[in-house]
Amino acid sequence: MRVLGVDPGLTRCGVGVVEGVAGRPLTMLGVGVVRTPADAELGDRLVGIERGIEEWLDEYRPEVLAVERVFSQYNVSTVMGTAQASAVAMLCAARRGIPVALHTPSEVKAAVTGSGRADKAQVGAMVTRLLRLSAPPKPADAADALALAICHIWRAPAQNRLQQAVNRHASALKGRTT
Protein backbone atom coordinates (compact mmCIF):
# COMPACT_ATOMS: atom_id res chain seq x y z
CA MET A 1 0.00 0.00 0.00
CA ARG A 2 1.28 3.45 -0.91
CA VAL A 3 0.01 6.27 1.32
CA LEU A 4 0.48 10.02 1.06
CA GLY A 5 0.29 11.46 4.57
CA VAL A 6 -0.73 15.11 4.85
CA ASP A 7 -0.23 17.19 7.99
CA PRO A 8 -2.35 20.20 6.96
CA GLY A 9 -1.34 23.79 7.53
CA LEU A 10 -1.55 27.07 5.64
CA THR A 11 2.09 28.08 6.05
CA ARG A 12 3.62 24.59 6.18
CA CYS A 13 1.68 21.60 4.93
CA GLY A 14 3.70 18.46 5.70
CA VAL A 15 3.66 15.70 3.08
CA GLY A 16 5.19 12.25 3.17
CA VAL A 17 4.83 9.07 1.16
CA VAL A 18 5.27 5.65 2.75
CA GLU A 19 4.90 2.28 1.10
CA GLY A 20 4.44 -1.11 2.72
CA VAL A 21 2.07 -3.41 4.56
CA ALA A 22 1.36 -3.96 8.22
CA GLY A 23 3.82 -6.31 9.87
CA ARG A 24 6.63 -5.69 7.37
CA PRO A 25 9.32 -3.02 7.14
CA LEU A 26 8.03 0.20 5.62
CA THR A 27 9.76 2.39 3.03
CA MET A 28 9.73 6.17 2.81
CA LEU A 29 9.45 7.27 -0.81
CA GLY A 30 9.40 11.01 -0.24
CA VAL A 31 8.97 13.69 2.40
CA GLY A 32 8.66 17.44 2.32
CA VAL A 33 6.61 20.52 3.03
CA VAL A 34 4.33 22.56 0.80
CA ARG A 35 4.91 26.15 1.87
CA THR A 36 2.91 29.32 1.32
CA PRO A 37 3.82 32.88 2.34
CA ALA A 38 2.11 33.98 5.55
CA ASP A 39 1.44 37.41 4.08
CA ALA A 40 -0.24 36.14 0.89
CA GLU A 41 -4.02 36.33 0.37
CA LEU A 42 -5.90 33.28 1.64
CA GLY A 43 -7.10 32.29 -1.84
CA ASP A 44 -3.56 32.41 -3.20
CA ARG A 45 -2.33 30.29 -0.30
CA LEU A 46 -4.99 27.65 -0.93
CA VAL A 47 -4.10 27.56 -4.62
CA GLY A 48 -0.44 27.12 -3.64
CA ILE A 49 -1.33 24.19 -1.39
CA GLU A 50 -3.44 22.67 -4.17
CA ARG A 51 -0.56 22.91 -6.64
CA GLY A 52 1.83 21.36 -4.16
CA ILE A 53 -0.48 18.46 -3.31
CA GLU A 54 -1.20 17.86 -7.01
CA GLU A 55 2.56 17.62 -7.68
CA TRP A 56 2.92 15.00 -4.94
CA LEU A 57 -0.06 13.06 -6.28
CA ASP A 58 1.39 13.17 -9.81
CA GLU A 59 4.85 12.08 -8.72
CA TYR A 60 4.01 9.34 -6.21
CA ARG A 61 0.57 8.05 -7.29
CA PRO A 62 -0.62 7.05 -3.79
CA GLU A 63 -3.45 4.57 -3.28
CA VAL A 64 -4.72 6.44 -0.19
CA LEU A 65 -4.44 9.93 1.27
CA ALA A 66 -4.13 9.97 5.09
CA VAL A 67 -4.96 13.38 6.56
CA GLU A 68 -4.86 14.59 10.13
CA ARG A 69 -8.39 15.05 11.46
CA VAL A 70 -8.69 18.69 12.49
CA PHE A 71 -9.77 19.30 16.06
CA SER A 72 -9.29 22.05 18.60
CA GLN A 73 -11.42 23.65 21.21
CA TYR A 74 -9.20 26.65 21.82
CA ASN A 75 -7.49 28.39 18.89
CA VAL A 76 -10.25 28.85 16.30
CA SER A 77 -8.19 30.90 13.83
CA THR A 78 -5.46 28.23 13.65
CA VAL A 79 -8.06 25.49 13.28
CA MET A 80 -9.75 27.35 10.40
CA GLY A 81 -6.53 27.55 8.41
CA THR A 82 -5.71 23.93 9.12
CA ALA A 83 -9.21 22.86 8.12
CA GLN A 84 -8.98 24.83 4.89
CA ALA A 85 -5.63 23.22 3.99
CA SER A 86 -7.06 19.82 4.90
CA ALA A 87 -10.08 20.38 2.64
CA VAL A 88 -7.82 21.29 -0.29
CA ALA A 89 -5.85 18.03 0.13
CA MET A 90 -9.08 16.00 0.35
CA LEU A 91 -10.47 17.74 -2.74
CA CYS A 92 -7.32 16.94 -4.73
CA ALA A 93 -7.64 13.26 -3.78
CA ALA A 94 -11.39 13.16 -4.47
CA ARG A 95 -10.90 14.54 -7.99
CA ARG A 96 -8.69 11.53 -8.71
CA GLY A 97 -10.86 8.97 -6.96
CA ILE A 98 -8.24 8.40 -4.25
CA PRO A 99 -9.76 7.34 -0.91
CA VAL A 100 -9.15 9.68 2.03
CA ALA A 101 -8.66 8.47 5.60
CA LEU A 102 -8.75 10.83 8.58
CA HIS A 103 -6.76 10.09 11.73
CA THR A 104 -6.70 12.11 14.94
CA PRO A 105 -3.37 13.29 16.32
CA SER A 106 -3.73 10.96 19.32
CA GLU A 107 -4.42 7.96 17.02
CA VAL A 108 -1.28 8.75 15.04
CA LYS A 109 0.86 9.23 18.14
CA ALA A 110 -0.44 6.00 19.69
CA ALA A 111 0.14 4.02 16.49
CA VAL A 112 3.69 5.28 16.03
CA THR A 113 4.96 5.66 19.60
CA GLY A 114 2.58 3.60 21.74
CA SER A 115 1.33 6.70 23.54
CA GLY A 116 -1.42 9.04 22.38
CA ARG A 117 0.25 11.81 24.39
CA ALA A 118 3.70 11.60 22.77
CA ASP A 119 5.41 14.87 21.94
CA LYS A 120 6.78 15.97 18.55
CA ALA A 121 10.30 14.78 19.40
CA GLN A 122 9.07 11.28 20.28
CA VAL A 123 7.05 11.05 17.05
CA GLY A 124 10.06 12.22 15.03
CA ALA A 125 12.34 9.71 16.74
CA MET A 126 9.98 6.81 16.10
CA VAL A 127 9.38 7.81 12.46
CA THR A 128 13.17 7.88 12.04
CA ARG A 129 13.51 4.42 13.58
CA LEU A 130 10.53 2.84 11.79
CA LEU A 131 11.62 4.09 8.37
CA ARG A 132 15.31 3.49 9.05
CA LEU A 133 16.27 7.12 8.34
CA SER A 134 19.59 8.68 9.27
CA ALA A 135 17.91 11.68 10.96
CA PRO A 136 14.40 12.86 11.84
CA PRO A 137 12.67 14.68 8.97
CA LYS A 138 12.58 18.46 9.42
CA PRO A 139 10.45 20.39 10.08
CA ALA A 140 8.17 18.47 12.43
CA ASP A 141 5.29 18.86 9.92
CA ALA A 142 7.17 16.54 7.54
CA ALA A 143 7.72 13.92 10.26
CA ASP A 144 4.04 14.20 11.22
CA ALA A 145 3.01 13.54 7.60
CA LEU A 146 5.10 10.36 7.57
CA ALA A 147 3.58 9.33 10.91
CA LEU A 148 0.10 9.74 9.40
CA ALA A 149 1.03 7.47 6.49
CA ILE A 150 2.53 4.86 8.86
CA CYS A 151 -0.54 5.01 11.09
CA HIS A 152 -2.83 4.39 8.14
CA ILE A 153 -0.82 1.45 6.81
CA TRP A 154 -0.88 -0.18 10.24
CA ARG A 155 -4.53 0.59 11.06
CA ALA A 156 -6.18 0.04 7.66
CA PRO A 157 -6.36 -3.79 7.82
CA ALA A 158 -8.12 -3.73 11.21
CA GLN A 159 -10.43 -0.90 10.13
CA ASN A 160 -11.36 -2.84 6.97
CA ARG A 161 -12.16 -5.97 8.99
CA LEU A 162 -14.32 -3.95 11.39
CA GLN A 163 -16.20 -2.33 8.52
CA GLN A 164 -16.82 -5.72 6.90
CA ALA A 165 -18.17 -7.05 10.21
CA VAL A 166 -20.49 -4.05 10.56
CA ASN A 167 -21.71 -4.55 6.99
CA ARG A 168 -22.36 -8.28 7.60
CA HIS A 169 -24.23 -7.48 10.81
CA ALA A 170 -26.35 -4.83 9.08
CA SER A 171 -27.16 -7.27 6.26
CA ALA A 172 -28.13 -9.96 8.75
CA LEU A 173 -30.43 -7.56 10.62
CA LYS A 174 -31.99 -6.37 7.39
CA GLY A 175 -32.67 -9.99 6.39
CA ARG A 176 -34.55 -10.59 9.65
CA THR A 177 -36.84 -7.59 9.28
CA THR A 178 -37.93 -8.19 5.69
PDB file of C-alpha atoms in Angstrom:
ATOM      1  CA  MET A   1       0.000   0.000   0.000  1.00  0.00           C
ATOM      2  CA  ARG A   2       1.281   3.453  -0.908  1.00  0.00           C
ATOM      3  CA  VAL A   3       0.007   6.270   1.315  1.00  0.00           C
ATOM      4  CA  LEU A   4       0.479  10.017   1.063  1.00  0.00           C
ATOM      5  CA  GLY A   5       0.292  11.463   4.565  1.00  0.00           C
ATOM      6  CA  VAL A   6      -0.734  15.114   4.850  1.00  0.00           C
ATOM      7  CA  ASP A   7      -0.226  17.195   7.990  1.00  0.00           C
ATOM      8  CA  PRO A   8      -2.345  20.203   6.958  1.00  0.00           C
ATOM      9  CA  GLY A   9      -1.343  23.787   7.535  1.00  0.00           C
ATOM     10  CA  LEU A  10      -1.550  27.066   5.637  1.00  0.00           C
ATOM     11  CA  THR A  11       2.093  28.078   6.050  1.00  0.00           C
ATOM     12  CA  ARG A  12       3.624  24.588   6.185  1.00  0.00           C
ATOM     13  CA  CYS A  13       1.684  21.595   4.933  1.00  0.00           C
ATOM     14  CA  GLY A  14       3.698  18.456   5.696  1.00  0.00           C
ATOM     15  CA  VAL A  15       3.656  15.695   3.076  1.00  0.00           C
ATOM     16  CA  GLY A  16       5.192  12.254   3.169  1.00  0.00           C
ATOM     17  CA  VAL A  17       4.825   9.072   1.157  1.00  0.00           C
ATOM     18  CA  VAL A  18       5.269   5.655   2.753  1.00  0.00           C
ATOM     19  CA  GLU A  19       4.900   2.282   1.102  1.00  0.00           C
ATOM     20  CA  GLY A  20       4.436  -1.107   2.719  1.00  0.00           C
ATOM     21  CA  VAL A  21       2.071  -3.407   4.556  1.00  0.00           C
ATOM     22  CA  ALA A  22       1.359  -3.957   8.223  1.00  0.00           C
ATOM     23  CA  GLY A  23       3.816  -6.307   9.871  1.00  0.00           C
ATOM     24  CA  ARG A  24       6.626  -5.685   7.365  1.00  0.00           C
ATOM     25  CA  PRO A  25       9.320  -3.021   7.142  1.00  0.00           C
ATOM     26  CA  LEU A  26       8.028   0.204   5.618  1.00  0.00           C
ATOM     27  CA  THR A  27       9.764   2.389   3.026  1.00  0.00           C
ATOM     28  CA  MET A  28       9.732   6.168   2.814  1.00  0.00           C
ATOM     29  CA  LEU A  29       9.450   7.266  -0.812  1.00  0.00           C
ATOM     30  CA  GLY A  30       9.400  11.011  -0.238  1.00  0.00           C
ATOM     31  CA  VAL A  31       8.973  13.688   2.397  1.00  0.00           C
ATOM     32  CA  GLY A  32       8.655  17.443   2.321  1.00  0.00           C
ATOM     33  CA  VAL A  33       6.605  20.521   3.034  1.00  0.00           C
ATOM     34  CA  VAL A  34       4.326  22.556   0.797  1.00  0.00           C
ATOM     35  CA  ARG A  35       4.912  26.154   1.871  1.00  0.00           C
ATOM     36  CA  THR A  36       2.909  29.317   1.321  1.00  0.00           C
ATOM     37  CA  PRO A  37       3.823  32.877   2.344  1.00  0.00           C
ATOM     38  CA  ALA A  38       2.107  33.978   5.554  1.00  0.00           C
ATOM     39  CA  ASP A  39       1.443  37.414   4.080  1.00  0.00           C
ATOM     40  CA  ALA A  40      -0.241  36.141   0.895  1.00  0.00           C
ATOM     41  CA  GLU A  41      -4.016  36.327   0.371  1.00  0.00           C
ATOM     42  CA  LEU A  42      -5.903  33.279   1.636  1.00  0.00           C
ATOM     43  CA  GLY A  43      -7.105  32.287  -1.836  1.00  0.00           C
ATOM     44  CA  ASP A  44      -3.558  32.412  -3.198  1.00  0.00           C
ATOM     45  CA  ARG A  45      -2.328  30.292  -0.304  1.00  0.00           C
ATOM     46  CA  LEU A  46      -4.989  27.654  -0.925  1.00  0.00           C
ATOM     47  CA  VAL A  47      -4.095  27.559  -4.624  1.00  0.00           C
ATOM     48  CA  GLY A  48      -0.437  27.118  -3.635  1.00  0.00           C
ATOM     49  CA  ILE A  49      -1.333  24.187  -1.385  1.00  0.00           C
ATOM     50  CA  GLU A  50      -3.439  22.668  -4.165  1.00  0.00           C
ATOM     51  CA  ARG A  51      -0.564  22.909  -6.643  1.00  0.00           C
ATOM     52  CA  GLY A  52       1.831  21.363  -4.163  1.00  0.00           C
ATOM     53  CA  ILE A  53      -0.480  18.462  -3.306  1.00  0.00           C
ATOM     54  CA  GLU A  54      -1.196  17.859  -7.010  1.00  0.00           C
ATOM     55  CA  GLU A  55       2.558  17.624  -7.680  1.00  0.00           C
ATOM     56  CA  TRP A  56       2.920  15.003  -4.935  1.00  0.00           C
ATOM     57  CA  LEU A  57      -0.062  13.065  -6.282  1.00  0.00           C
ATOM     58  CA  ASP A  58       1.390  13.171  -9.813  1.00  0.00           C
ATOM     59  CA  GLU A  59       4.853  12.077  -8.720  1.00  0.00           C
ATOM     60  CA  TYR A  60       4.006   9.339  -6.207  1.00  0.00           C
ATOM     61  CA  ARG A  61       0.567   8.048  -7.285  1.00  0.00           C
ATOM     62  CA  PRO A  62      -0.618   7.050  -3.788  1.00  0.00           C
ATOM     63  CA  GLU A  63      -3.449   4.568  -3.275  1.00  0.00           C
ATOM     64  CA  VAL A  64      -4.719   6.442  -0.194  1.00  0.00           C
ATOM     65  CA  LEU A  65      -4.437   9.928   1.269  1.00  0.00           C
ATOM     66  CA  ALA A  66      -4.131   9.970   5.085  1.00  0.00           C
ATOM     67  CA  VAL A  67      -4.957  13.379   6.556  1.00  0.00           C
ATOM     68  CA  GLU A  68      -4.860  14.591  10.135  1.00  0.00           C
ATOM     69  CA  ARG A  69      -8.387  15.049  11.456  1.00  0.00           C
ATOM     70  CA  VAL A  70      -8.692  18.695  12.485  1.00  0.00           C
ATOM     71  CA  PHE A  71      -9.770  19.302  16.064  1.00  0.00           C
ATOM     72  CA  SER A  72      -9.288  22.053  18.599  1.00  0.00           C
ATOM     73  CA  GLN A  73     -11.421  23.653  21.206  1.00  0.00           C
ATOM     74  CA  TYR A  74      -9.196  26.654  21.816  1.00  0.00           C
ATOM     75  CA  ASN A  75      -7.490  28.393  18.890  1.00  0.00           C
ATOM     76  CA  VAL A  76     -10.253  28.847  16.303  1.00  0.00           C
ATOM     77  CA  SER A  77      -8.187  30.896  13.825  1.00  0.00           C
ATOM     78  CA  THR A  78      -5.458  28.234  13.650  1.00  0.00           C
ATOM     79  CA  VAL A  79      -8.063  25.494  13.275  1.00  0.00           C
ATOM     80  CA  MET A  80      -9.754  27.354  10.404  1.00  0.00           C
ATOM     81  CA  GLY A  81      -6.526  27.547   8.410  1.00  0.00           C
ATOM     82  CA  THR A  82      -5.709  23.929   9.124  1.00  0.00           C
ATOM     83  CA  ALA A  83      -9.213  22.860   8.122  1.00  0.00           C
ATOM     84  CA  GLN A  84      -8.977  24.834   4.885  1.00  0.00           C
ATOM     85  CA  ALA A  85      -5.634  23.224   3.991  1.00  0.00           C
ATOM     86  CA  SER A  86      -7.062  19.817   4.902  1.00  0.00           C
ATOM     87  CA  ALA A  87     -10.078  20.380   2.641  1.00  0.00           C
ATOM     88  CA  VAL A  88      -7.816  21.292  -0.291  1.00  0.00           C
ATOM     89  CA  ALA A  89      -5.853  18.035   0.127  1.00  0.00           C
ATOM     90  CA  MET A  90      -9.080  16.001   0.348  1.00  0.00           C
ATOM     91  CA  LEU A  91     -10.466  17.740  -2.739  1.00  0.00           C
ATOM     92  CA  CYS A  92      -7.323  16.938  -4.734  1.00  0.00           C
ATOM     93  CA  ALA A  93      -7.637  13.262  -3.785  1.00  0.00           C
ATOM     94  CA  ALA A  94     -11.390  13.157  -4.470  1.00  0.00           C
ATOM     95  CA  ARG A  95     -10.902  14.540  -7.987  1.00  0.00           C
ATOM     96  CA  ARG A  96      -8.690  11.535  -8.713  1.00  0.00           C
ATOM     97  CA  GLY A  97     -10.865   8.969  -6.965  1.00  0.00           C
ATOM     98  CA  ILE A  98      -8.244   8.397  -4.255  1.00  0.00           C
ATOM     99  CA  PRO A  99      -9.757   7.338  -0.913  1.00  0.00           C
ATOM    100  CA  VAL A 100      -9.147   9.677   2.032  1.00  0.00           C
ATOM    101  CA  ALA A 101      -8.663   8.467   5.601  1.00  0.00           C
ATOM    102  CA  LEU A 102      -8.754  10.826   8.578  1.00  0.00           C
ATOM    103  CA  HIS A 103      -6.756  10.087  11.727  1.00  0.00           C
ATOM    104  CA  THR A 104      -6.701  12.109  14.943  1.00  0.00           C
ATOM    105  CA  PRO A 105      -3.369  13.295  16.322  1.00  0.00           C
ATOM    106  CA  SER A 106      -3.725  10.959  19.322  1.00  0.00           C
ATOM    107  CA  GLU A 107      -4.415   7.964  17.020  1.00  0.00           C
ATOM    108  CA  VAL A 108      -1.283   8.750  15.036  1.00  0.00           C
ATOM    109  CA  LYS A 109       0.861   9.227  18.142  1.00  0.00           C
ATOM    110  CA  ALA A 110      -0.436   5.998  19.695  1.00  0.00           C
ATOM    111  CA  ALA A 111       0.139   4.016  16.492  1.00  0.00           C
ATOM    112  CA  VAL A 112       3.688   5.279  16.027  1.00  0.00           C
ATOM    113  CA  THR A 113       4.958   5.660  19.599  1.00  0.00           C
ATOM    114  CA  GLY A 114       2.584   3.601  21.737  1.00  0.00           C
ATOM    115  CA  SER A 115       1.325   6.704  23.537  1.00  0.00           C
ATOM    116  CA  GLY A 116      -1.424   9.045  22.378  1.00  0.00           C
ATOM    117  CA  ARG A 117       0.254  11.808  24.389  1.00  0.00           C
ATOM    118  CA  ALA A 118       3.696  11.600  22.775  1.00  0.00           C
ATOM    119  CA  ASP A 119       5.414  14.869  21.945  1.00  0.00           C
ATOM    120  CA  LYS A 120       6.779  15.968  18.550  1.00  0.00           C
ATOM    121  CA  ALA A 121      10.303  14.777  19.397  1.00  0.00           C
ATOM    122  CA  GLN A 122       9.068  11.275  20.282  1.00  0.00           C
ATOM    123  CA  VAL A 123       7.046  11.055  17.055  1.00  0.00           C
ATOM    124  CA  GLY A 124      10.060  12.220  15.029  1.00  0.00           C
ATOM    125  CA  ALA A 125      12.341   9.712  16.741  1.00  0.00           C
ATOM    126  CA  MET A 126       9.978   6.807  16.101  1.00  0.00           C
ATOM    127  CA  VAL A 127       9.383   7.807  12.463  1.00  0.00           C
ATOM    128  CA  THR A 128      13.167   7.877  12.043  1.00  0.00           C
ATOM    129  CA  ARG A 129      13.510   4.416  13.575  1.00  0.00           C
ATOM    130  CA  LEU A 130      10.531   2.839  11.787  1.00  0.00           C
ATOM    131  CA  LEU A 131      11.619   4.093   8.367  1.00  0.00           C
ATOM    132  CA  ARG A 132      15.314   3.489   9.052  1.00  0.00           C
ATOM    133  CA  LEU A 133      16.266   7.118   8.341  1.00  0.00           C
ATOM    134  CA  SER A 134      19.586   8.681   9.271  1.00  0.00           C
ATOM    135  CA  ALA A 135      17.911  11.675  10.961  1.00  0.00           C
ATOM    136  CA  PRO A 136      14.399  12.863  11.843  1.00  0.00           C
ATOM    137  CA  PRO A 137      12.674  14.680   8.974  1.00  0.00           C
ATOM    138  CA  LYS A 138      12.576  18.458   9.424  1.00  0.00           C
ATOM    139  CA  PRO A 139      10.454  20.393  10.076  1.00  0.00           C
ATOM    140  CA  ALA A 140       8.165  18.468  12.430  1.00  0.00           C
ATOM    141  CA  ASP A 141       5.293  18.857   9.923  1.00  0.00           C
ATOM    142  CA  ALA A 142       7.172  16.541   7.539  1.00  0.00           C
ATOM    143  CA  ALA A 143       7.719  13.922  10.261  1.00  0.00           C
ATOM    144  CA  ASP A 144       4.035  14.196  11.222  1.00  0.00           C
ATOM    145  CA  ALA A 145       3.011  13.538   7.605  1.00  0.00           C
ATOM    146  CA  LEU A 146       5.105  10.359   7.568  1.00  0.00           C
ATOM    147  CA  ALA A 147       3.583   9.334  10.913  1.00  0.00           C
ATOM    148  CA  LEU A 148       0.097   9.741   9.401  1.00  0.00           C
ATOM    149  CA  ALA A 149       1.032   7.470   6.494  1.00  0.00           C
ATOM    150  CA  ILE A 150       2.526   4.860   8.862  1.00  0.00           C
ATOM    151  CA  CYS A 151      -0.544   5.011  11.087  1.00  0.00           C
ATOM    152  CA  HIS A 152      -2.827   4.390   8.141  1.00  0.00           C
ATOM    153  CA  ILE A 153      -0.824   1.451   6.814  1.00  0.00           C
ATOM    154  CA  TRP A 154      -0.883  -0.179  10.240  1.00  0.00           C
ATOM    155  CA  ARG A 155      -4.527   0.586  11.060  1.00  0.00           C
ATOM    156  CA  ALA A 156      -6.184   0.045   7.658  1.00  0.00           C
ATOM    157  CA  PRO A 157      -6.363  -3.787   7.819  1.00  0.00           C
ATOM    158  CA  ALA A 158      -8.119  -3.729  11.210  1.00  0.00           C
ATOM    159  CA  GLN A 159     -10.434  -0.903  10.130  1.00  0.00           C
ATOM    160  CA  ASN A 160     -11.364  -2.838   6.972  1.00  0.00           C
ATOM    161  CA  ARG A 161     -12.158  -5.974   8.990  1.00  0.00           C
ATOM    162  CA  LEU A 162     -14.319  -3.948  11.391  1.00  0.00           C
ATOM    163  CA  GLN A 163     -16.205  -2.327   8.517  1.00  0.00           C
ATOM    164  CA  GLN A 164     -16.819  -5.725   6.900  1.00  0.00           C
ATOM    165  CA  ALA A 165     -18.169  -7.055  10.208  1.00  0.00           C
ATOM    166  CA  VAL A 166     -20.486  -4.049  10.561  1.00  0.00           C
ATOM    167  CA  ASN A 167     -21.709  -4.553   6.989  1.00  0.00           C
ATOM    168  CA  ARG A 168     -22.363  -8.276   7.601  1.00  0.00           C
ATOM    169  CA  HIS A 169     -24.229  -7.479  10.812  1.00  0.00           C
ATOM    170  CA  ALA A 170     -26.354  -4.829   9.081  1.00  0.00           C
ATOM    171  CA  SER A 171     -27.164  -7.269   6.261  1.00  0.00           C
ATOM    172  CA  ALA A 172     -28.135  -9.962   8.748  1.00  0.00           C
ATOM    173  CA  LEU A 173     -30.429  -7.563  10.619  1.00  0.00           C
ATOM    174  CA  LYS A 174     -31.985  -6.372   7.385  1.00  0.00           C
ATOM    175  CA  GLY A 175     -32.671  -9.989   6.392  1.00  0.00           C
ATOM    176  CA  ARG A 176     -34.550 -10.592   9.653  1.00  0.00           C
ATOM    177  CA  THR A 177     -36.835  -7.585   9.284  1.00  0.00           C
ATOM    178  CA  THR A 178     -37.930  -8.190   5.692  1.00  0.00           C
TER     179      THR A 178
END
